[in-house]
Tab-separated table of C-alpha atoms in Angstrom:
chain	number	residue	atom	x	y	z
A	34	MET	CA	121.291	126.412	120.512
A	35	GLY	CA	123.802	125.933	117.829
A	36	GLU	CA	125.098	128.211	115.714
A	37	GLU	CA	122.446	131.488	114.873
A	38	ILE	CA	121.621	132.170	111.155
A	39	SER	CA	122.067	135.253	109.075
A	40	LYS	CA	118.085	134.875	107.480
A	41	ASP	CA	115.082	133.043	108.084
A	42	GLU	CA	113.471	133.118	104.522
A	43	PHE	CA	114.993	130.695	101.928
A	44	GLU	CA	114.483	130.688	98.278
A	45	ASN	CA	115.341	127.603	96.017
A	46	LYS	CA	118.514	128.987	95.101
A	47	ASP	CA	119.339	128.912	98.566
A	48	PHE	CA	119.335	125.131	98.893
A	49	ASP	CA	121.310	124.798	96.010
A	50	THR	CA	123.816	126.665	96.593
A	51	PHE	CA	123.932	125.057	100.141
A	52	ARG	CA	123.659	121.630	98.837
A	53	GLU	CA	126.803	122.399	96.454
A	54	HIS	CA	128.577	123.296	99.768
A	55	LEU	CA	127.743	120.851	101.998
A	56	GLU	CA	129.005	118.343	98.994
A	57	ARG	CA	131.931	119.801	99.221
A	58	GLU	CA	132.577	120.002	102.367
A	59	THR	CA	131.500	116.560	102.927
A	60	ALA	CA	134.051	115.311	99.898
A	61	LEU	CA	136.843	117.164	101.729
A	62	LEU	CA	136.281	115.692	105.231
A	63	ARG	CA	136.311	112.217	103.552
A	64	GLN	CA	139.309	113.187	101.818
A	65	ILE	CA	141.230	114.275	105.078
A	66	GLN	CA	139.905	111.590	106.948
A	67	THR	CA	141.720	108.963	103.747
A	68	GLU	CA	144.947	110.797	103.760
A	69	GLY	CA	145.055	110.404	107.924
A	70	GLY	CA	144.469	113.931	108.190
A	71	LEU	CA	142.329	113.984	111.328
A	72	SER	CA	143.476	114.870	114.982
A	73	ASP	CA	145.171	112.173	117.034
A	74	GLN	CA	144.496	114.043	120.027
A	75	GLY	CA	142.824	113.174	123.036
A	76	PRO	CA	141.202	111.888	125.177
A	77	PHE	CA	139.135	114.881	125.957
A	78	ILE	CA	135.874	115.311	127.497
A	79	GLY	CA	133.357	118.170	127.270
A	80	LEU	CA	129.742	118.283	128.597
A	81	GLU	CA	126.366	120.317	127.764
A	82	LEU	CA	123.373	120.742	130.349
A	83	GLU	CA	119.764	121.921	129.249
A	84	ALA	CA	117.965	123.293	132.315
A	85	TRP	CA	114.716	124.654	133.292
A	86	LEU	CA	113.844	128.705	134.453
A	87	ILE	CA	111.048	128.268	136.707
A	88	ASP	CA	108.800	130.995	138.713
A	89	HIS	CA	107.847	131.012	142.768
A	90	ASN	CA	104.855	128.617	141.653
A	91	PHE	CA	107.456	126.161	139.996
A	92	PHE	CA	105.701	126.451	136.431
A	93	PRO	CA	107.849	127.331	133.607
A	94	ALA	CA	109.541	131.127	133.630
A	95	PRO	CA	109.663	132.033	130.093
A	96	HIS	CA	112.104	134.825	130.007
A	97	ASN	CA	115.415	133.228	129.103
A	98	GLN	CA	116.433	136.437	127.464
A	99	SER	CA	116.224	139.130	130.131
A	100	PHE	CA	117.747	136.266	132.391
A	101	LEU	CA	121.043	135.730	130.007
A	102	GLU	CA	121.427	139.505	129.737
A	103	ARG	CA	121.978	139.781	133.392
A	104	LEU	CA	123.696	136.908	133.853
A	105	GLY	CA	126.615	137.530	130.803
A	106	GLY	CA	129.150	135.753	129.901
A	107	ASP	CA	128.999	132.640	126.874
A	108	THR	CA	129.142	129.353	129.019
A	109	VAL	CA	124.983	129.816	129.025
A	110	VAL	CA	123.184	130.216	126.197
A	111	ALA	CA	119.374	129.943	125.149
A	112	GLU	CA	117.439	126.963	124.153
A	113	LEU	CA	114.441	126.329	122.088
A	114	SER	CA	111.734	127.692	124.640
A	115	ARG	CA	111.937	130.835	126.191
A	116	PHE	CA	112.152	128.776	129.637
A	117	ASN	CA	115.065	126.727	128.837
A	118	ILE	CA	118.931	127.243	128.991
A	119	GLU	CA	122.084	125.442	128.300
A	120	ILE	CA	125.321	125.228	130.407
A	121	ASN	CA	128.000	124.530	128.533
A	122	THR	CA	131.346	123.706	130.378
A	123	PRO	CA	135.088	123.960	129.133
A	124	VAL	CA	136.777	121.103	127.362
A	125	GLU	CA	138.625	118.897	130.069
A	126	GLU	CA	141.409	115.983	129.959
A	127	ILE	CA	139.836	112.797	131.334
A	128	ALA	CA	143.626	112.003	133.181
A	129	GLY	CA	143.696	113.666	136.368
A	130	GLU	CA	141.488	115.767	137.963
A	131	GLY	CA	139.603	116.552	134.712
A	132	LEU	CA	135.874	115.706	135.537
A	133	ALA	CA	136.461	117.231	138.822
A	134	ARG	CA	137.112	120.396	137.072
A	135	MET	CA	134.105	119.687	135.161
A	136	HIS	CA	131.999	119.051	138.147
A	137	ALA	CA	132.901	122.291	140.209
A	138	HIS	CA	132.359	124.586	136.802
A	139	LEU	CA	129.073	123.203	136.679
A	140	SER	CA	128.113	123.820	140.465
A	141	ASP	CA	129.582	127.432	140.147
A	142	THR	CA	127.645	127.820	137.024
A	143	LEU	CA	124.204	126.572	138.200
A	144	ARG	CA	124.582	128.737	142.095
A	145	GLN	CA	125.630	131.278	139.990
A	146	CYS	CA	122.432	131.171	137.877
A	147	ALA	CA	119.737	130.292	140.772
A	148	ALA	CA	121.758	134.063	142.564
A	149	ASN	CA	120.810	135.356	139.038
A	150	ALA	CA	116.791	135.212	139.901
A	151	ASN	CA	114.707	138.306	139.681
A	152	GLU	CA	111.184	138.920	139.655
A	153	ASP	CA	110.846	137.224	136.385
A	154	VAL	CA	112.996	133.904	137.212
A	155	ASP	CA	112.469	132.393	140.840
A	156	THR	CA	115.314	129.616	139.992
A	157	VAL	CA	117.003	127.076	137.590
A	158	ILE	CA	116.080	123.553	137.853
A	159	ALA	CA	117.963	120.539	136.016
A	160	ILE	CA	115.387	117.643	135.389
A	161	GLY	CA	114.270	115.579	132.081
A	162	THR	CA	111.023	116.811	132.078
A	163	LEU	CA	109.393	119.163	134.421
A	164	PRO	CA	106.689	118.033	136.360
A	165	THR	CA	104.381	121.115	136.464
A	166	LEU	CA	104.794	121.376	132.592
A	167	ARG	CA	101.686	122.593	131.388
A	168	GLU	CA	100.389	121.807	127.741
A	169	GLU	CA	99.541	125.415	127.089
A	170	ASP	CA	103.527	126.061	128.201
A	171	LEU	CA	104.498	124.389	124.752
A	172	SER	CA	103.002	127.093	122.275
A	173	ILE	CA	104.732	128.465	119.569
A	174	ASP	CA	104.978	132.257	121.298
A	175	MET	CA	107.262	130.490	124.008
A	176	MET	CA	109.654	129.844	121.666
A	177	THR	CA	113.427	131.880	121.889
A	178	PRO	CA	113.284	134.781	119.382
A	179	SER	CA	116.162	133.558	116.837
A	180	ASN	CA	116.277	132.741	112.805
A	181	ARG	CA	117.491	129.538	113.505
A	182	TYR	CA	114.204	128.191	115.421
A	183	VAL	CA	111.748	130.198	113.262
A	184	ALA	CA	113.311	128.525	110.032
A	185	LEU	CA	114.195	125.467	112.142
A	186	ASN	CA	110.112	124.947	112.670
A	187	ARG	CA	108.793	126.669	109.622
A	188	GLU	CA	110.917	123.784	107.222
A	189	ALA	CA	110.539	120.814	109.545
A	190	MET	CA	106.774	121.098	109.442
A	191	ARG	CA	107.021	122.333	105.373
A	192	ALA	CA	109.114	118.854	105.162
A	193	ARG	CA	105.838	116.569	106.762
A	194	GLY	CA	103.433	119.113	104.172
A	195	ASP	CA	102.588	121.139	107.173
A	196	ALA	CA	100.744	117.867	108.558
A	197	PRO	CA	100.150	118.026	112.226
A	198	ILE	CA	102.345	116.132	114.778
A	199	SER	CA	100.914	113.122	116.305
A	200	PHE	CA	101.873	112.086	119.481
A	201	ASP	CA	101.376	108.604	120.950
A	202	ILE	CA	102.915	107.357	124.088
A	203	ASP	CA	101.628	104.287	126.101
A	204	SER	CA	102.083	104.348	130.039
A	205	CYS	CA	104.264	101.602	131.747
A	206	ARG	CA	102.326	101.617	134.555
A	207	ASP	CA	98.764	101.669	133.557
A	208	ASP	CA	96.169	102.120	130.471
A	209	SER	CA	95.938	106.092	130.623
A	210	GLY	CA	99.142	107.040	127.932
A	211	PHE	CA	99.348	109.968	126.447
A	212	ALA	CA	98.162	111.260	122.756
A	213	ALA	CA	97.777	114.508	121.203
A	214	THR	CA	98.810	116.390	117.840
A	215	TYR	CA	100.378	119.595	117.643
A	216	GLU	CA	100.947	122.559	114.968
A	217	ASP	CA	104.571	123.082	115.855
A	218	VAL	CA	107.855	121.254	117.033
A	219	MET	CA	107.346	123.285	120.408
A	220	ALA	CA	106.673	119.991	122.116
A	221	GLU	CA	111.004	119.342	121.869
A	222	ALA	CA	111.228	122.130	124.125
A	223	ALA	CA	109.646	118.938	127.058
A	224	THR	CA	112.812	117.743	127.343
A	225	THR	CA	116.530	118.446	128.555
A	226	SER	CA	119.260	116.126	128.331
A	227	LEU	CA	122.799	116.065	129.906
A	228	GLN	CA	125.037	115.798	126.543
A	229	LEU	CA	128.615	114.545	126.997
A	230	HIS	CA	131.210	114.707	124.477
A	231	LEU	CA	134.136	112.545	123.731
A	232	GLN	CA	137.257	112.979	121.726
A	233	LEU	CA	139.807	110.762	120.821
A	234	ALA	CA	142.760	109.710	118.444
A	235	ASP	CA	141.050	109.108	114.678
A	236	GLU	CA	142.015	105.222	115.085
A	237	LYS	CA	140.082	104.551	118.349
A	238	MET	CA	136.466	106.613	117.357
A	239	VAL	CA	135.093	103.737	115.547
A	240	ALA	CA	135.096	101.257	118.185
A	241	ALA	CA	134.274	103.929	120.581
A	242	TYR	CA	131.518	105.373	118.332
A	243	ASN	CA	129.770	101.517	118.456
A	244	ALA	CA	130.476	101.137	122.274
A	245	SER	CA	128.755	104.289	123.052
A	246	LEU	CA	125.551	102.784	120.976
A	247	MET	CA	125.778	99.625	123.116
A	248	LEU	CA	125.977	101.746	126.167
A	249	SER	CA	123.008	104.068	125.944
A	250	ALA	CA	120.176	101.514	126.902
A	251	PRO	CA	121.917	100.805	130.591
A	252	LEU	CA	123.248	104.360	130.646
A	253	VAL	CA	119.199	105.606	129.931
A	254	ALA	CA	118.494	103.062	132.802
A	255	ILE	CA	120.466	103.988	135.316
A	256	SER	CA	120.195	107.671	134.509
A	257	ALA	CA	116.053	107.698	134.040
A	258	ASN	CA	114.771	111.574	135.455
A	259	ALA	CA	111.321	111.867	133.154
A	260	PRO	CA	108.683	110.048	134.342
A	261	PHE	CA	106.199	112.321	134.103
A	262	LEU	CA	104.483	114.841	131.333
A	263	PHE	CA	101.744	117.097	131.434
A	264	GLY	CA	100.372	114.967	134.796
A	265	ARG	CA	100.315	111.842	133.375
A	266	PRO	CA	103.023	108.640	134.328
A	267	LEU	CA	104.447	107.523	131.060
A	268	TRP	CA	108.068	106.023	130.710
A	269	HIS	CA	110.781	106.278	133.246
A	270	GLU	CA	112.533	108.506	130.386
A	271	THR	CA	110.186	110.037	128.075
A	272	ARG	CA	112.211	112.015	127.133
A	273	ILE	CA	112.830	109.685	124.679
A	274	PRO	CA	109.680	109.123	122.619
A	275	VAL	CA	108.612	113.096	122.922
A	276	PHE	CA	111.993	114.203	121.250
A	277	GLU	CA	111.466	111.637	118.561
A	278	GLN	CA	107.864	112.570	118.133
A	279	ALA	CA	108.402	116.145	118.072
A	280	LEU	CA	110.376	115.927	115.132
A	281	ALA	CA	108.705	113.374	113.416
A	282	GLN	CA	109.188	112.885	109.352
A	283	PRO	CA	107.081	110.929	106.992
A	284	THR	CA	110.122	108.994	105.942
A	285	SER	CA	111.649	106.067	106.833
A	286	LEU	CA	115.113	108.301	108.067
A	287	GLN	CA	113.972	110.187	111.473
A	288	ARG	CA	115.937	113.203	112.315
A	289	VAL	CA	115.916	111.915	115.665
A	290	THR	CA	116.948	109.051	115.846
A	291	PHE	CA	119.289	105.946	116.922
A	292	GLY	CA	120.796	105.615	113.239
A	293	SER	CA	120.707	103.140	110.571
A	294	GLY	CA	123.799	100.764	111.571
A	295	TYR	CA	127.083	100.249	113.548
A	296	VAL	CA	129.655	102.062	111.996
A	297	LYS	CA	132.078	100.094	109.915
A	298	ASP	CA	135.221	101.958	108.882
A	299	ASP	CA	135.095	105.137	110.050
A	300	LEU	CA	132.441	107.924	110.936
A	301	VAL	CA	133.106	110.158	107.726
A	302	GLU	CA	130.198	107.540	107.468
A	303	LEU	CA	127.831	109.155	109.565
A	304	PHE	CA	128.345	112.706	107.559
A	305	GLU	CA	128.173	110.915	103.908
A	306	GLU	CA	124.946	109.533	105.071
A	307	ASN	CA	123.651	112.606	106.319
A	308	LEU	CA	124.303	114.253	102.628
A	309	SER	CA	122.804	111.282	100.832
A	310	GLU	CA	119.964	110.677	103.093
A	311	TYR	CA	118.271	113.940	104.495
A	312	PRO	CA	117.660	117.080	102.442
A	313	PRO	CA	118.682	120.505	104.257
A	314	LEU	CA	116.299	122.601	106.549
A	315	LEU	CA	118.266	125.325	106.939
A	316	PRO	CA	120.725	126.370	104.034
A	317	VAL	CA	122.423	129.300	104.993
A	318	TYR	CA	126.133	129.932	103.420
A	319	ASN	CA	128.050	132.587	104.676
A	320	GLU	CA	130.698	133.580	101.522
A	321	ASN	CA	133.488	134.686	104.216
A	322	ARG	CA	133.809	131.029	105.673
A	323	SER	CA	136.224	128.423	103.805
A	324	ASP	CA	135.336	124.676	103.083
A	325	THR	CA	137.551	124.008	106.187
A	326	ASP	CA	135.729	125.422	108.339
A	327	PHE	CA	132.716	123.133	107.791
A	328	ALA	CA	130.252	125.462	108.377
A	329	CYS	CA	127.572	123.678	105.764
A	330	LEU	CA	128.065	120.215	107.222
A	331	LYS	CA	128.139	121.425	110.684
A	332	LEU	CA	124.561	123.413	110.084
A	333	HIS	CA	122.858	120.175	108.346
A	334	ASN	CA	124.602	118.131	111.451
A	335	GLY	CA	123.018	120.257	114.040
A	336	THR	CA	119.459	119.247	112.349
A	337	LEU	CA	120.120	115.835	112.762
A	338	TRP	CA	119.605	114.880	116.170
A	339	ARG	CA	121.186	111.022	116.414
A	340	TRP	CA	120.747	109.656	119.840
A	341	VAL	CA	125.035	109.452	119.823
A	342	ARG	CA	126.464	112.225	117.358
A	343	PRO	CA	129.412	112.492	115.615
A	344	LEU	CA	130.421	116.289	115.632
A	345	VAL	CA	133.538	118.209	113.729
A	346	GLY	CA	135.557	120.027	115.326
A	347	ARG	CA	139.159	121.747	115.536
A	348	SER	CA	142.055	120.802	117.600
A	349	ASN	CA	144.331	122.278	119.189
A	350	ASP	CA	146.986	120.829	116.539
A	351	GLY	CA	145.428	123.046	113.692
A	352	LYS	CA	143.630	119.691	112.608
A	353	PRO	CA	140.182	119.024	112.081
A	354	HIS	CA	138.584	116.108	114.670
A	355	ILE	CA	135.642	114.151	115.083
A	356	ARG	CA	133.826	113.619	118.403
A	357	ILE	CA	131.283	112.195	119.694
A	358	GLU	CA	128.103	113.616	121.423
A	359	GLN	CA	126.165	111.053	123.810
A	360	ARG	CA	122.683	112.624	124.057
A	361	VAL	CA	120.550	110.055	125.585
A	362	MET	CA	120.550	110.632	129.314
A	363	SER	CA	118.784	113.201	131.296
A	364	ALA	CA	119.429	116.113	132.777
A	365	GLY	CA	119.948	115.417	136.888
A	366	PRO	CA	118.829	114.986	139.363
A	367	SER	CA	121.845	115.888	141.178
A	368	VAL	CA	125.159	117.652	139.569
A	369	LEU	CA	127.027	114.390	141.496
A	370	ASP	CA	124.680	112.208	139.901
A	371	MET	CA	125.409	113.327	136.933
A	372	MET	CA	129.364	113.477	137.233
A	373	ALA	CA	128.621	109.771	138.186
A	374	ASN	CA	126.840	108.917	134.572
A	375	ALA	CA	130.007	110.716	132.850
A	376	ALA	CA	132.382	108.334	134.969
A	377	LEU	CA	130.440	105.369	133.999
A	378	TYR	CA	130.200	106.264	130.227
A	379	PHE	CA	133.811	107.411	129.918
A	380	GLY	CA	135.412	104.374	131.424
A	381	ALA	CA	133.125	101.837	130.024
A	382	VAL	CA	133.623	102.983	126.270
A	383	GLU	CA	137.397	102.657	126.974
A	384	GLU	CA	137.041	98.783	128.063
A	385	ILE	CA	134.335	98.001	125.893
A	386	SER	CA	136.159	99.364	122.818
A	387	MET	CA	139.255	96.963	123.541
A	388	TYR	CA	137.009	93.820	121.986
A	389	ILE	CA	134.286	95.858	119.782
A	390	ASP	CA	133.983	93.490	117.264
A	391	GLU	CA	133.333	90.620	119.289
A	392	ALA	CA	130.729	92.746	121.316
A	393	THR	CA	129.060	94.040	118.412
A	394	SER	CA	129.300	90.278	116.761
A	395	GLU	CA	126.965	89.063	119.352
A	396	LEU	CA	124.937	92.090	120.112
A	397	SER	CA	123.424	93.609	116.823
A	398	PHE	CA	122.523	96.893	116.374
A	399	GLU	CA	118.934	96.135	115.963
A	400	LYS	CA	118.805	94.608	119.279
A	401	ALA	CA	120.546	97.634	120.641
A	402	ARG	CA	118.177	99.793	119.226
A	403	ALA	CA	115.468	97.401	120.660
A	404	ASN	CA	117.413	97.941	124.301
A	405	LEU	CA	117.398	101.593	123.836
A	406	TYR	CA	113.562	101.655	123.518
A	407	ALA	CA	112.799	98.874	126.860
A	408	ALA	CA	115.346	101.185	128.856
A	409	ALA	CA	113.398	104.173	128.070
A	410	ARG	CA	110.036	102.742	128.838
A	411	ASP	CA	110.700	100.515	132.107
A	412	GLY	CA	114.348	101.781	133.488
A	413	LEU	CA	115.669	100.025	135.778
A	414	GLY	CA	113.111	97.342	135.326
A	415	ALA	CA	113.937	96.656	132.013
A	416	GLU	CA	115.180	93.864	130.204
A	417	ILE	CA	117.538	93.919	127.406
A	418	ASP	CA	120.166	91.789	125.641
A	419	TRP	CA	123.296	92.314	125.867
A	420	PHE	CA	126.794	90.499	124.359
A	421	GLY	CA	128.737	87.605	126.207
A	422	ASN	CA	125.403	86.137	127.091
A	423	LYS	CA	122.959	86.147	124.229
A	424	ALA	CA	119.464	85.524	126.757
A	425	ARG	CA	117.821	88.523	127.863
A	426	ARG	CA	118.686	89.889	131.160
A	427	PRO	CA	117.824	92.676	133.062
A	428	VAL	CA	119.542	95.921	132.874
A	429	ALA	CA	120.389	96.144	136.137
A	430	SER	CA	122.265	93.460	136.038
A	431	VAL	CA	124.080	94.677	132.607
A	432	VAL	CA	124.795	97.974	134.575
A	433	GLU	CA	126.037	96.004	137.602
A	434	ASP	CA	128.717	94.508	135.271
A	435	MET	CA	129.463	97.978	133.534
A	436	ILE	CA	130.871	99.515	137.014
A	437	PRO	CA	133.891	97.224	137.094
A	438	LEU	CA	134.287	97.880	133.123
A	439	ALA	CA	134.399	101.451	133.989
A	440	GLU	CA	136.579	101.341	136.586
A	441	SER	CA	139.003	99.169	134.564
A	442	GLY	CA	138.518	102.089	131.885
A	443	LEU	CA	139.203	104.994	133.896
A	444	ARG	CA	142.355	103.733	135.233
A	445	LYS	CA	143.537	103.173	131.909
A	446	LEU	CA	142.496	106.967	130.774
A	447	GLY	CA	144.506	108.011	133.682
A	448	MET	CA	141.652	109.287	135.926
A	449	ALA	CA	142.435	109.869	139.383
A	450	GLU	CA	141.896	106.816	142.066
A	451	HIS	CA	139.859	108.957	144.077
A	452	LEU	CA	137.670	110.012	141.588
A	453	ILE	CA	137.149	106.706	140.063
A	454	ASP	CA	136.217	105.644	143.451
A	455	LYS	CA	133.765	108.787	144.171
A	456	TYR	CA	132.031	108.358	141.343
A	457	LEU	CA	131.522	105.006	140.631
A	458	THR	CA	130.265	104.302	144.112
A	459	THR	CA	128.287	107.066	143.538
A	460	VAL	CA	126.351	105.022	140.465
A	461	SER	CA	126.760	101.541	142.538
A	462	MET	CA	124.588	102.979	145.783
A	463	ARG	CA	122.132	104.213	143.003
A	464	LEU	CA	121.712	100.765	141.790
A	465	GLU	CA	121.852	98.750	144.781
A	466	THR	CA	118.920	101.290	145.948
A	467	ARG	CA	117.257	101.161	142.444
A	468	GLN	CA	116.608	105.022	143.354
A	469	ASN	CA	117.423	106.621	139.942
A	470	GLY	CA	115.449	110.412	139.517
A	471	ALA	CA	112.933	108.498	137.578
A	472	ASN	CA	112.162	105.994	140.922
A	473	TRP	CA	112.467	109.142	143.244
A	474	GLN	CA	110.310	110.886	141.750
A	475	LEU	CA	107.456	108.125	141.245
A	476	SER	CA	107.907	107.147	144.655
A	477	GLN	CA	107.415	110.465	145.794
A	478	PHE	CA	104.119	111.493	143.915
A	479	ASP	CA	102.586	107.833	144.664
A	480	ARG	CA	103.173	109.336	148.150
A	481	HIS	CA	101.873	112.704	147.825
A	482	GLY	CA	100.143	112.716	144.710
A	483	ASP	CA	101.010	117.002	144.197
A	484	PHE	CA	103.339	117.412	141.460
A	485	HIS	CA	104.201	120.727	143.103
A	486	ARG	CA	105.457	119.248	146.009
A	487	LEU	CA	107.606	117.132	144.215
A	488	THR	CA	108.910	119.456	142.270
A	489	ALA	CA	109.843	121.959	145.346
A	490	ASP	CA	110.914	118.438	147.370
A	491	TYR	CA	113.389	117.728	143.770
A	492	LEU	CA	114.399	121.221	143.881
A	493	ALA	CA	115.482	121.570	147.534
A	494	HIS	CA	117.407	117.717	146.878
A	495	GLN	CA	119.222	119.220	144.134
A	496	LYS	CA	120.111	122.041	145.540
A	497	SER	CA	121.769	119.884	148.436
A	498	GLY	CA	124.233	118.435	146.684
A	499	LEU	CA	123.369	115.230	147.484
A	500	PRO	CA	123.293	112.379	144.911
A	501	VAL	CA	119.543	110.603	144.559
A	502	HIS	CA	120.301	107.391	146.427
A	503	GLU	CA	120.141	109.560	149.233
A	504	TRP	CA	116.830	111.343	148.826
A	505	PRO	CA	114.180	110.593	150.855
A	506	ASN	CA	110.649	110.706	149.456
């Protein structure tokens, strides 16, 4: 949910003070980068998984406060709505068995969450959009009690002049689509994701960031798991347009965005763009924090949801670092599927980074951005542009080409051979069967026509641990 803030009401002087510190921290980050002071540690990986709390009828269960109180610990936290939580895994080295440890931690945490069920929450489910979600579930009353969320909603709406938020999403299957207006940002709670973190030595970050942008479309296609919203089949990854439209602003630069271009020299450019182009929404400054904590920079960056987002942290060597957060993939279907997606991403980034200048010269940023929306709409049936072959190609053929690239990249990163085989074979079989989460959901609903049965069957398969390509309808 991001760091909690101390208040939810602001005065003009709060914005002025925050802006001053944000400028200082951004300039300091630039200075550290210029002087070679960013950490050269890595590669390290991390993971965040957003999930749903549901009741015995498979509807959202808005009780994350009592649920988290029972659960204890600090690796599972609240999200925007009372029926969402976020699971965080420890930072790991990707070499050796790191991804297997992450896999085990996530599986164990999900089991603990399921065992934490009570009369208010039946269980936890990881899925991009919940098939049984109702429009009334997204009322402002469902917001998690938090100064951060109260203020974020108010300031985001104020930036719109309090104009209603309009939704207009077509359907990839028929002419029905979805159109509606909302008076707050709560529609964002209709989406949950798998967020992967990648930290490399500073000199490798530009190539890795641009490769992450290029890879967003094929990653969305192979991992799509959000085909329904309020009982309507929309995009294979409906989460993408929902999240963008839920926080839409009346300017050309949106706060949920693929970005404005490839990075040129370093990732500090992105924070400088944050400063110059986006007014602060949460102007909270703690006098006890030093500029070297980058507290204002982090808070401001936390109100900008780039699909590939830079994050500032501090490494074990005491130096600050900038890492990548890849945000395009859905939650679910199984833990094995999500770890396979992670392996595909980490390995492909490593390999494509080796010839990133050639790749970006052949695949323009504008085409990479268009690819994302094509893949989100049509999933594995999409066609996209790609480098090495300027003609449009089926996205499935791009994913097929990515698998050996990822294998080579993971081997260079030192991942254990049996894990490379395990995870990339999972991706290969999903591609061969053309059964990702979205396709399984669509096929299951076509066969049975019942969202409650769909959710029940999905949950049973998820708990089995089987990858989605082995799920029967």
